[in-house]
mmCIF file of C-alpha atoms in Angstrom:
data_model
loop_
_atom_site.group_PDB
_atom_site.id
_atom_site.type_symbol
_atom_site.label_atom_id
_atom_site.label_comp_id
_atom_site.label_asym_id
_atom_site.label_seq_id
_atom_site.Cartn_x
_atom_site.Cartn_y
_atom_site.Cartn_z
ATOM 1 C CA UNK L 1 -108.137 -147.781 -59.665
ATOM 2 C CA UNK L 2 -108.733 -146.051 -63.188
ATOM 3 C CA UNK L 3 -108.944 -148.730 -65.879
ATOM 4 C CA UNK L 4 -108.896 -148.402 -69.787
ATOM 5 C CA UNK L 5 -109.894 -150.596 -72.085
ATOM 6 C CA UNK L 6 -108.932 -149.638 -75.781
ATOM 7 C CA UNK L 7 -109.341 -151.106 -79.164
ATOM 8 C CA UNK L 8 -107.243 -149.239 -82.315
ATOM 9 C CA UNK L 9 -106.457 -150.079 -85.631
ATOM 10 C CA UNK L 10 -102.801 -150.812 -85.987
ATOM 11 C CA UNK L 11 -101.433 -149.479 -89.693
ATOM 12 C CA UNK L 12 -98.185 -151.504 -88.929
ATOM 13 C CA UNK L 13 -99.712 -154.922 -88.564
ATOM 14 C CA UNK L 14 -103.180 -154.477 -90.541
ATOM 15 C CA UNK L 15 -105.325 -155.626 -87.650
ATOM 16 C CA UNK L 16 -107.126 -154.228 -84.586
ATOM 17 C CA UNK L 17 -104.915 -154.282 -81.536
ATOM 18 C CA UNK L 18 -106.215 -154.287 -77.831
ATOM 19 C CA UNK L 19 -104.560 -153.016 -74.610
ATOM 20 C CA UNK L 20 -105.231 -151.823 -71.242
ATOM 21 C CA UNK L 21 -104.447 -149.169 -69.034
ATOM 22 C CA UNK L 22 -104.435 -149.471 -65.394
ATOM 23 C CA UNK L 23 -103.826 -145.728 -63.298
ATOM 24 C CA UNK L 24 -103.929 -141.848 -64.416
ATOM 25 C CA UNK L 25 -100.374 -140.671 -63.280
ATOM 26 C CA UNK L 26 -97.095 -141.276 -62.297
ATOM 27 C CA UNK L 27 -94.311 -143.175 -64.677
ATOM 28 C CA UNK L 28 -95.715 -145.338 -67.493
ATOM 29 C CA UNK L 29 -94.717 -148.777 -67.775
ATOM 30 C CA UNK L 30 -95.325 -151.222 -70.481
ATOM 31 C CA UNK L 31 -95.924 -154.510 -69.229
ATOM 32 C CA UNK L 32 -95.425 -157.644 -72.291
ATOM 33 C CA UNK L 33 -97.223 -160.837 -71.672
ATOM 34 C CA UNK L 34 -95.207 -164.183 -71.498
ATOM 35 C CA UNK L 35 -94.974 -166.385 -74.732
ATOM 36 C CA UNK L 36 -98.466 -166.283 -76.726
ATOM 37 C CA UNK L 37 -100.170 -164.398 -73.919
ATOM 38 C CA UNK L 38 -102.700 -161.226 -74.302
ATOM 39 C CA UNK L 39 -102.980 -158.168 -72.805
ATOM 40 C CA UNK L 40 -105.171 -159.354 -69.966
ATOM 41 C CA UNK L 41 -102.889 -161.827 -68.851
ATOM 42 C CA UNK L 42 -101.137 -159.500 -66.422
ATOM 43 C CA UNK L 43 -104.590 -158.728 -64.343
ATOM 44 C CA UNK L 44 -105.597 -162.395 -64.931
ATOM 45 C CA UNK L 45 -102.440 -163.473 -63.285
ATOM 46 C CA UNK L 46 -102.670 -161.065 -60.314
ATOM 47 C CA UNK L 47 -99.848 -159.136 -61.333
ATOM 48 C CA UNK L 48 -101.926 -155.641 -61.438
ATOM 49 C CA UNK L 49 -103.008 -156.628 -58.028
ATOM 50 C CA UNK L 50 -99.448 -157.206 -56.526
ATOM 51 C CA UNK L 51 -98.494 -153.490 -57.496
ATOM 52 C CA UNK L 52 -101.881 -151.824 -57.264
ATOM 53 C CA UNK L 53 -101.195 -149.559 -53.949
ATOM 54 C CA UNK L 54 -98.737 -147.771 -56.115
ATOM 55 C CA UNK L 55 -101.149 -147.667 -59.203
ATOM 56 C CA UNK L 56 -103.934 -146.429 -56.800
ATOM 57 C CA UNK L 57 -101.239 -143.461 -55.628
ATOM 58 C CA UNK L 58 -100.280 -142.378 -59.435
ATOM 59 C CA UNK L 59 -96.902 -143.249 -58.440
ATOM 60 C CA UNK L 60 -97.098 -145.124 -61.884
ATOM 61 C CA UNK L 61 -99.556 -146.212 -64.840
ATOM 62 C CA UNK L 62 -99.590 -150.011 -66.070
ATOM 63 C CA UNK L 63 -100.080 -150.319 -70.046
ATOM 64 C CA UNK L 64 -100.514 -154.132 -70.785
ATOM 65 C CA UNK L 65 -100.067 -155.110 -74.616
ATOM 66 C CA UNK L 66 -100.520 -157.965 -76.786
ATOM 67 C CA UNK L 67 -97.883 -159.442 -78.616
ATOM 68 C CA UNK L 68 -97.931 -161.799 -82.201
ATOM 69 C CA UNK L 69 -96.049 -164.407 -80.651
ATOM 70 C CA UNK L 70 -97.938 -166.942 -82.318
ATOM 71 C CA UNK L 71 -97.216 -165.661 -85.689
ATOM 72 C CA UNK L 72 -93.040 -164.869 -85.016
ATOM 73 C CA UNK L 73 -91.254 -166.287 -81.578
ATOM 74 C CA UNK L 74 -93.521 -169.789 -81.519
ATOM 75 C CA UNK L 75 -94.245 -170.287 -85.177
ATOM 76 C CA UNK L 76 -91.701 -172.841 -86.261
ATOM 77 C CA UNK L 77 -91.274 -172.020 -89.957
ATOM 78 C CA UNK L 78 -89.276 -169.382 -92.085
ATOM 79 C CA UNK L 79 -87.526 -167.294 -89.719
ATOM 80 C CA UNK L 80 -86.813 -164.636 -91.974
ATOM 81 C CA UNK L 81 -90.792 -163.649 -92.807
ATOM 82 C CA UNK L 82 -91.324 -164.323 -88.506
ATOM 83 C CA UNK L 83 -88.698 -161.818 -87.834
ATOM 84 C CA UNK L 84 -89.842 -159.523 -90.259
ATOM 85 C CA UNK L 85 -93.332 -159.339 -88.363
ATOM 86 C CA UNK L 86 -91.501 -159.369 -85.203
ATOM 87 C CA UNK L 87 -90.227 -155.839 -86.198
ATOM 88 C CA UNK L 88 -93.671 -154.890 -87.550
ATOM 89 C CA UNK L 89 -94.789 -155.335 -84.188
ATOM 90 C CA UNK L 90 -91.934 -153.181 -82.599
ATOM 91 C CA UNK L 91 -93.104 -150.765 -84.811
ATOM 92 C CA UNK L 92 -96.418 -151.024 -83.609
ATOM 93 C CA UNK L 93 -95.217 -150.254 -80.365
ATOM 94 C CA UNK L 94 -93.072 -147.407 -80.853
ATOM 95 C CA UNK L 95 -95.080 -145.581 -83.216
ATOM 96 C CA UNK L 96 -98.637 -146.056 -82.488
ATOM 97 C CA UNK L 97 -99.399 -147.680 -79.281
ATOM 98 C CA UNK L 98 -96.880 -145.705 -77.191
ATOM 99 C CA UNK L 99 -98.130 -142.394 -79.013
ATOM 100 C CA UNK L 100 -101.537 -143.034 -78.160
ATOM 101 C CA UNK L 101 -101.109 -143.894 -74.665
ATOM 102 C CA UNK L 102 -98.533 -140.689 -74.243
ATOM 103 C CA UNK L 103 -101.740 -138.330 -75.696
ATOM 104 C CA UNK L 104 -104.264 -139.982 -73.571
ATOM 105 C CA UNK L 105 -102.295 -139.631 -70.610
ATOM 106 C CA UNK L 106 -100.766 -136.230 -71.630
ATOM 107 C CA UNK L 107 -97.349 -137.768 -70.423
ATOM 108 C CA UNK L 108 -94.368 -137.573 -72.716
ATOM 109 C CA UNK L 109 -91.555 -138.823 -70.256
ATOM 110 C CA UNK L 110 -89.376 -142.207 -71.050
ATOM 111 C CA UNK L 111 -91.376 -145.447 -69.999
ATOM 112 C CA UNK L 112 -90.388 -148.341 -67.844
ATOM 113 C CA UNK L 113 -90.826 -151.582 -69.411
ATOM 114 C CA UNK L 114 -91.325 -154.966 -67.751
ATOM 115 C CA UNK L 115 -92.392 -158.821 -68.538
ATOM 116 C CA UNK L 116 -91.994 -162.414 -67.395
ATOM 117 C CA UNK L 117 -90.298 -165.367 -69.497
ATOM 118 C CA UNK L 118 -90.411 -164.537 -73.225
ATOM 119 C CA UNK L 119 -91.934 -160.991 -72.039
ATOM 120 C CA UNK L 120 -88.765 -160.092 -70.344
ATOM 121 C CA UNK L 121 -86.750 -161.180 -73.844
ATOM 122 C CA UNK L 122 -89.220 -158.734 -75.650
ATOM 123 C CA UNK L 123 -88.591 -155.980 -72.874
ATOM 124 C CA UNK L 124 -84.976 -156.021 -72.522
ATOM 125 C CA UNK L 125 -84.683 -156.239 -76.444
ATOM 126 C CA UNK L 126 -87.203 -152.889 -76.465
ATOM 127 C CA UNK L 127 -84.705 -150.826 -73.731
ATOM 128 C CA UNK L 128 -81.685 -151.868 -75.606
ATOM 129 C CA UNK L 129 -82.590 -151.209 -78.695
ATOM 130 C CA UNK L 130 -84.315 -148.035 -78.362
ATOM 131 C CA UNK L 131 -83.179 -146.506 -74.823
ATOM 132 C CA UNK L 132 -84.503 -142.779 -76.205
ATOM 133 C CA UNK L 133 -87.721 -144.329 -75.009
ATOM 134 C CA UNK L 134 -86.806 -146.711 -72.393
ATOM 135 C CA UNK L 135 -85.089 -145.653 -69.262
ATOM 136 C CA UNK L 136 -86.134 -148.397 -66.931
ATOM 137 C CA UNK L 137 -86.370 -152.266 -66.929
ATOM 138 C CA UNK L 138 -87.523 -155.006 -64.616
ATOM 139 C CA UNK L 139 -86.835 -158.241 -66.549
ATOM 140 C CA UNK L 140 -88.411 -161.475 -65.230
ATOM 141 C CA UNK L 141 -86.584 -165.108 -66.105
ATOM 142 C CA UNK L 142 -85.796 -163.918 -69.701
ATOM 143 C CA UNK L 143 -83.571 -165.251 -72.316
ATOM 144 C CA UNK L 144 -80.879 -162.958 -73.652
ATOM 145 C CA UNK L 145 -79.482 -165.408 -75.893
ATOM 146 C CA UNK L 146 -81.871 -165.857 -78.449
ATOM 147 C CA UNK L 147 -80.457 -168.633 -80.699
ATOM 148 C CA UNK L 148 -82.269 -171.134 -79.633
ATOM 149 C CA UNK L 149 -85.284 -169.853 -81.511
ATOM 150 C CA UNK L 150 -83.691 -169.284 -84.639
ATOM 151 C CA UNK L 151 -81.623 -172.638 -85.460
ATOM 152 C CA UNK L 152 -79.054 -172.504 -88.364
ATOM 153 C CA UNK L 153 -80.585 -169.420 -89.834
ATOM 154 C CA UNK L 154 -79.611 -165.896 -89.318
ATOM 155 C CA UNK L 155 -80.227 -162.230 -90.675
ATOM 156 C CA UNK L 156 -79.953 -158.616 -89.613
ATOM 157 C CA UNK L 157 -83.269 -159.260 -87.589
ATOM 158 C CA UNK L 158 -82.238 -162.611 -85.556
ATOM 159 C CA UNK L 159 -79.112 -160.315 -84.951
ATOM 160 C CA UNK L 160 -80.805 -157.306 -83.642
ATOM 161 C CA UNK L 161 -83.437 -159.506 -81.560
ATOM 162 C CA UNK L 162 -80.488 -161.078 -79.871
ATOM 163 C CA UNK L 163 -79.635 -158.951 -76.953
ATOM 164 C CA UNK L 164 -76.388 -161.130 -76.209
ATOM 165 C CA UNK L 165 -75.349 -160.709 -79.486
ATOM 166 C CA UNK L 166 -75.693 -157.037 -80.384
ATOM 167 C CA UNK L 167 -74.983 -155.866 -76.916
ATOM 168 C CA UNK L 168 -71.688 -157.880 -77.193
ATOM 169 C CA UNK L 169 -70.542 -156.088 -80.136
ATOM 170 C CA UNK L 170 -71.221 -152.430 -79.675
ATOM 171 C CA UNK L 171 -68.563 -150.020 -79.173
ATOM 172 C CA UNK L 172 -68.133 -148.457 -75.650
ATOM 173 C CA UNK L 173 -68.324 -144.936 -77.279
ATOM 174 C CA UNK L 174 -71.697 -145.444 -78.906
ATOM 175 C CA UNK L 175 -73.975 -142.540 -77.989
ATOM 176 C CA UNK L 176 -76.467 -145.459 -76.413
ATOM 177 C CA UNK L 177 -73.494 -146.109 -73.986
ATOM 178 C CA UNK L 178 -74.381 -143.300 -72.030
ATOM 179 C CA UNK L 179 -78.325 -143.710 -71.874
ATOM 180 C CA UNK L 180 -78.048 -147.440 -70.667
ATOM 181 C CA UNK L 181 -75.998 -146.024 -67.711
ATOM 182 C CA UNK L 182 -78.268 -143.325 -66.931
ATOM 183 C CA UNK L 183 -81.269 -146.246 -66.798
ATOM 184 C CA UNK L 184 -82.248 -148.563 -64.052
ATOM 185 C CA UNK L 185 -81.610 -152.149 -65.402
ATOM 186 C CA UNK L 186 -82.761 -154.934 -63.437
ATOM 187 C CA UNK L 187 -82.693 -158.675 -64.371
ATOM 188 C CA UNK L 188 -83.929 -161.322 -62.042
ATOM 189 C CA UNK L 189 -84.422 -165.128 -62.525
ATOM 190 C CA UNK L 190 -84.734 -168.129 -59.907
ATOM 191 C CA UNK L 191 -82.395 -171.092 -59.873
ATOM 192 C CA UNK L 192 -85.546 -173.923 -59.530
ATOM 193 C CA UNK L 193 -87.691 -175.705 -61.642
ATOM 194 C CA UNK L 194 -87.527 -174.527 -65.605
ATOM 195 C CA UNK L 195 -85.317 -172.047 -65.017
ATOM 196 C CA UNK L 196 -82.008 -173.546 -65.929
ATOM 197 C CA UNK L 197 -81.729 -171.860 -69.499
ATOM 198 C CA UNK L 198 -82.682 -168.806 -68.014
ATOM 199 C CA UNK L 199 -80.159 -168.758 -65.266
ATOM 200 C CA UNK L 200 -77.695 -169.492 -67.779
ATOM 201 C CA UNK L 201 -78.525 -166.977 -70.077
ATOM 202 C CA UNK L 202 -78.566 -164.220 -67.755
ATOM 203 C CA UNK L 203 -75.135 -165.399 -66.640
ATOM 204 C CA UNK L 204 -74.047 -164.954 -69.951
ATOM 205 C CA UNK L 205 -75.430 -161.627 -70.448
ATOM 206 C CA UNK L 206 -74.525 -160.085 -67.143
ATOM 207 C CA UNK L 207 -70.827 -160.897 -68.119
ATOM 208 C CA UNK L 208 -71.162 -158.748 -71.102
ATOM 209 C CA UNK L 209 -72.918 -156.011 -69.565
ATOM 210 C CA UNK L 210 -70.246 -156.187 -66.815
ATOM 211 C CA UNK L 211 -67.445 -155.839 -69.700
ATOM 212 C CA UNK L 212 -69.383 -153.166 -71.320
ATOM 213 C CA UNK L 213 -69.128 -151.023 -68.359
ATOM 214 C CA UNK L 214 -72.929 -151.214 -67.830
ATOM 215 C CA UNK L 215 -74.234 -151.146 -64.510
ATOM 216 C CA UNK L 216 -77.209 -153.848 -64.083
ATOM 217 C CA UNK L 217 -78.672 -155.441 -60.869
ATOM 218 C CA UNK L 218 -78.710 -159.336 -61.761
ATOM 219 C CA UNK L 219 -80.575 -160.857 -58.990
ATOM 220 C CA UNK L 220 -80.371 -164.766 -58.914
ATOM 221 C CA UNK L 221 -82.913 -166.245 -56.430
ATOM 222 C CA UNK L 222 -82.989 -169.481 -54.507
ATOM 223 C CA UNK L 223 -83.486 -173.241 -55.837
ATOM 224 C CA UNK L 224 -87.025 -173.251 -54.307
ATOM 225 C CA UNK L 225 -88.079 -170.269 -57.063
ATOM 226 C CA UNK L 226 -89.453 -171.591 -60.068
ATOM 227 C CA UNK L 227 -90.496 -170.577 -63.540
ATOM 228 C CA UNK L 228 -93.922 -169.140 -63.030
ATOM 229 C CA UNK L 229 -96.397 -166.839 -61.901
ATOM 230 C CA UNK L 230 -96.490 -167.048 -58.112
ATOM 231 C CA UNK L 231 -92.906 -165.841 -57.815
ATOM 232 C CA UNK L 232 -92.833 -163.539 -60.928
ATOM 233 C CA UNK L 233 -95.715 -161.925 -58.489
ATOM 234 C CA UNK L 234 -93.425 -161.835 -55.423
ATOM 235 C CA UNK L 235 -90.603 -160.589 -57.746
ATOM 236 C CA UNK L 236 -92.673 -157.752 -59.351
ATOM 237 C CA UNK L 237 -93.603 -156.647 -55.839
ATOM 238 C CA UNK L 238 -90.364 -156.649 -54.472
ATOM 239 C CA UNK L 239 -88.571 -154.806 -57.042
ATOM 240 C CA UNK L 240 -91.159 -152.356 -57.873
ATOM 241 C CA UNK L 241 -90.671 -151.189 -53.939
ATOM 242 C CA UNK L 242 -86.846 -150.563 -54.949
ATOM 243 C CA UNK L 243 -87.730 -148.758 -58.337
ATOM 244 C CA UNK L 244 -90.630 -146.608 -56.955
ATOM 245 C CA UNK L 245 -87.644 -145.292 -53.915
ATOM 246 C CA UNK L 246 -85.934 -143.976 -56.933
ATOM 247 C CA UNK L 247 -88.418 -142.292 -59.181
#
């Protein structure tokens, strides 16, 4: 498997940012780490290994990125400032990381995006807010009503980072609606330990998507399926098998 380590300065975030590229062909897939995780988390946790046969067959390429969660979602103070920083992270992903990878790979097609836990929340926000860039989502054990991160504070940025809020209010004739309907949207959650908030959140979000006439595969796994990497590895391999049948 071809692996590239990249360290590039981000003007958006005013710092060096690191990422890795696994593979050399096929569909580009952005993999977002779990809360406070780093770009090497997917490799360390065995997620890359689970899908290595498809990477080596040039069916898709995974790009593992960094977040700035410790300054945003995990920072307990001043929600206005931390959400402004989170928006700068989106700008970094869209205007710096993605164009850099596209040039290196000579691939300008739409991307897949995936993640587990808070990584799934970020992934869902990316495809629903920017469907001109992404057309495939695999979200594992995410939270889609993000009120619990904000407390009593609300502004434009908290709203636009809460999929349950902005998707519920989106007009049926919004131009993004057709892009959503052309996309592959997959959500999965277990019903075992540490998954209850995620189960409730996905039930709420799946109802919103149904009301908005957006087709999504919302899969609730068994009561033995808990919120941690051993199950996310199983889910990743299972769903990638389904996705790549159709790519």
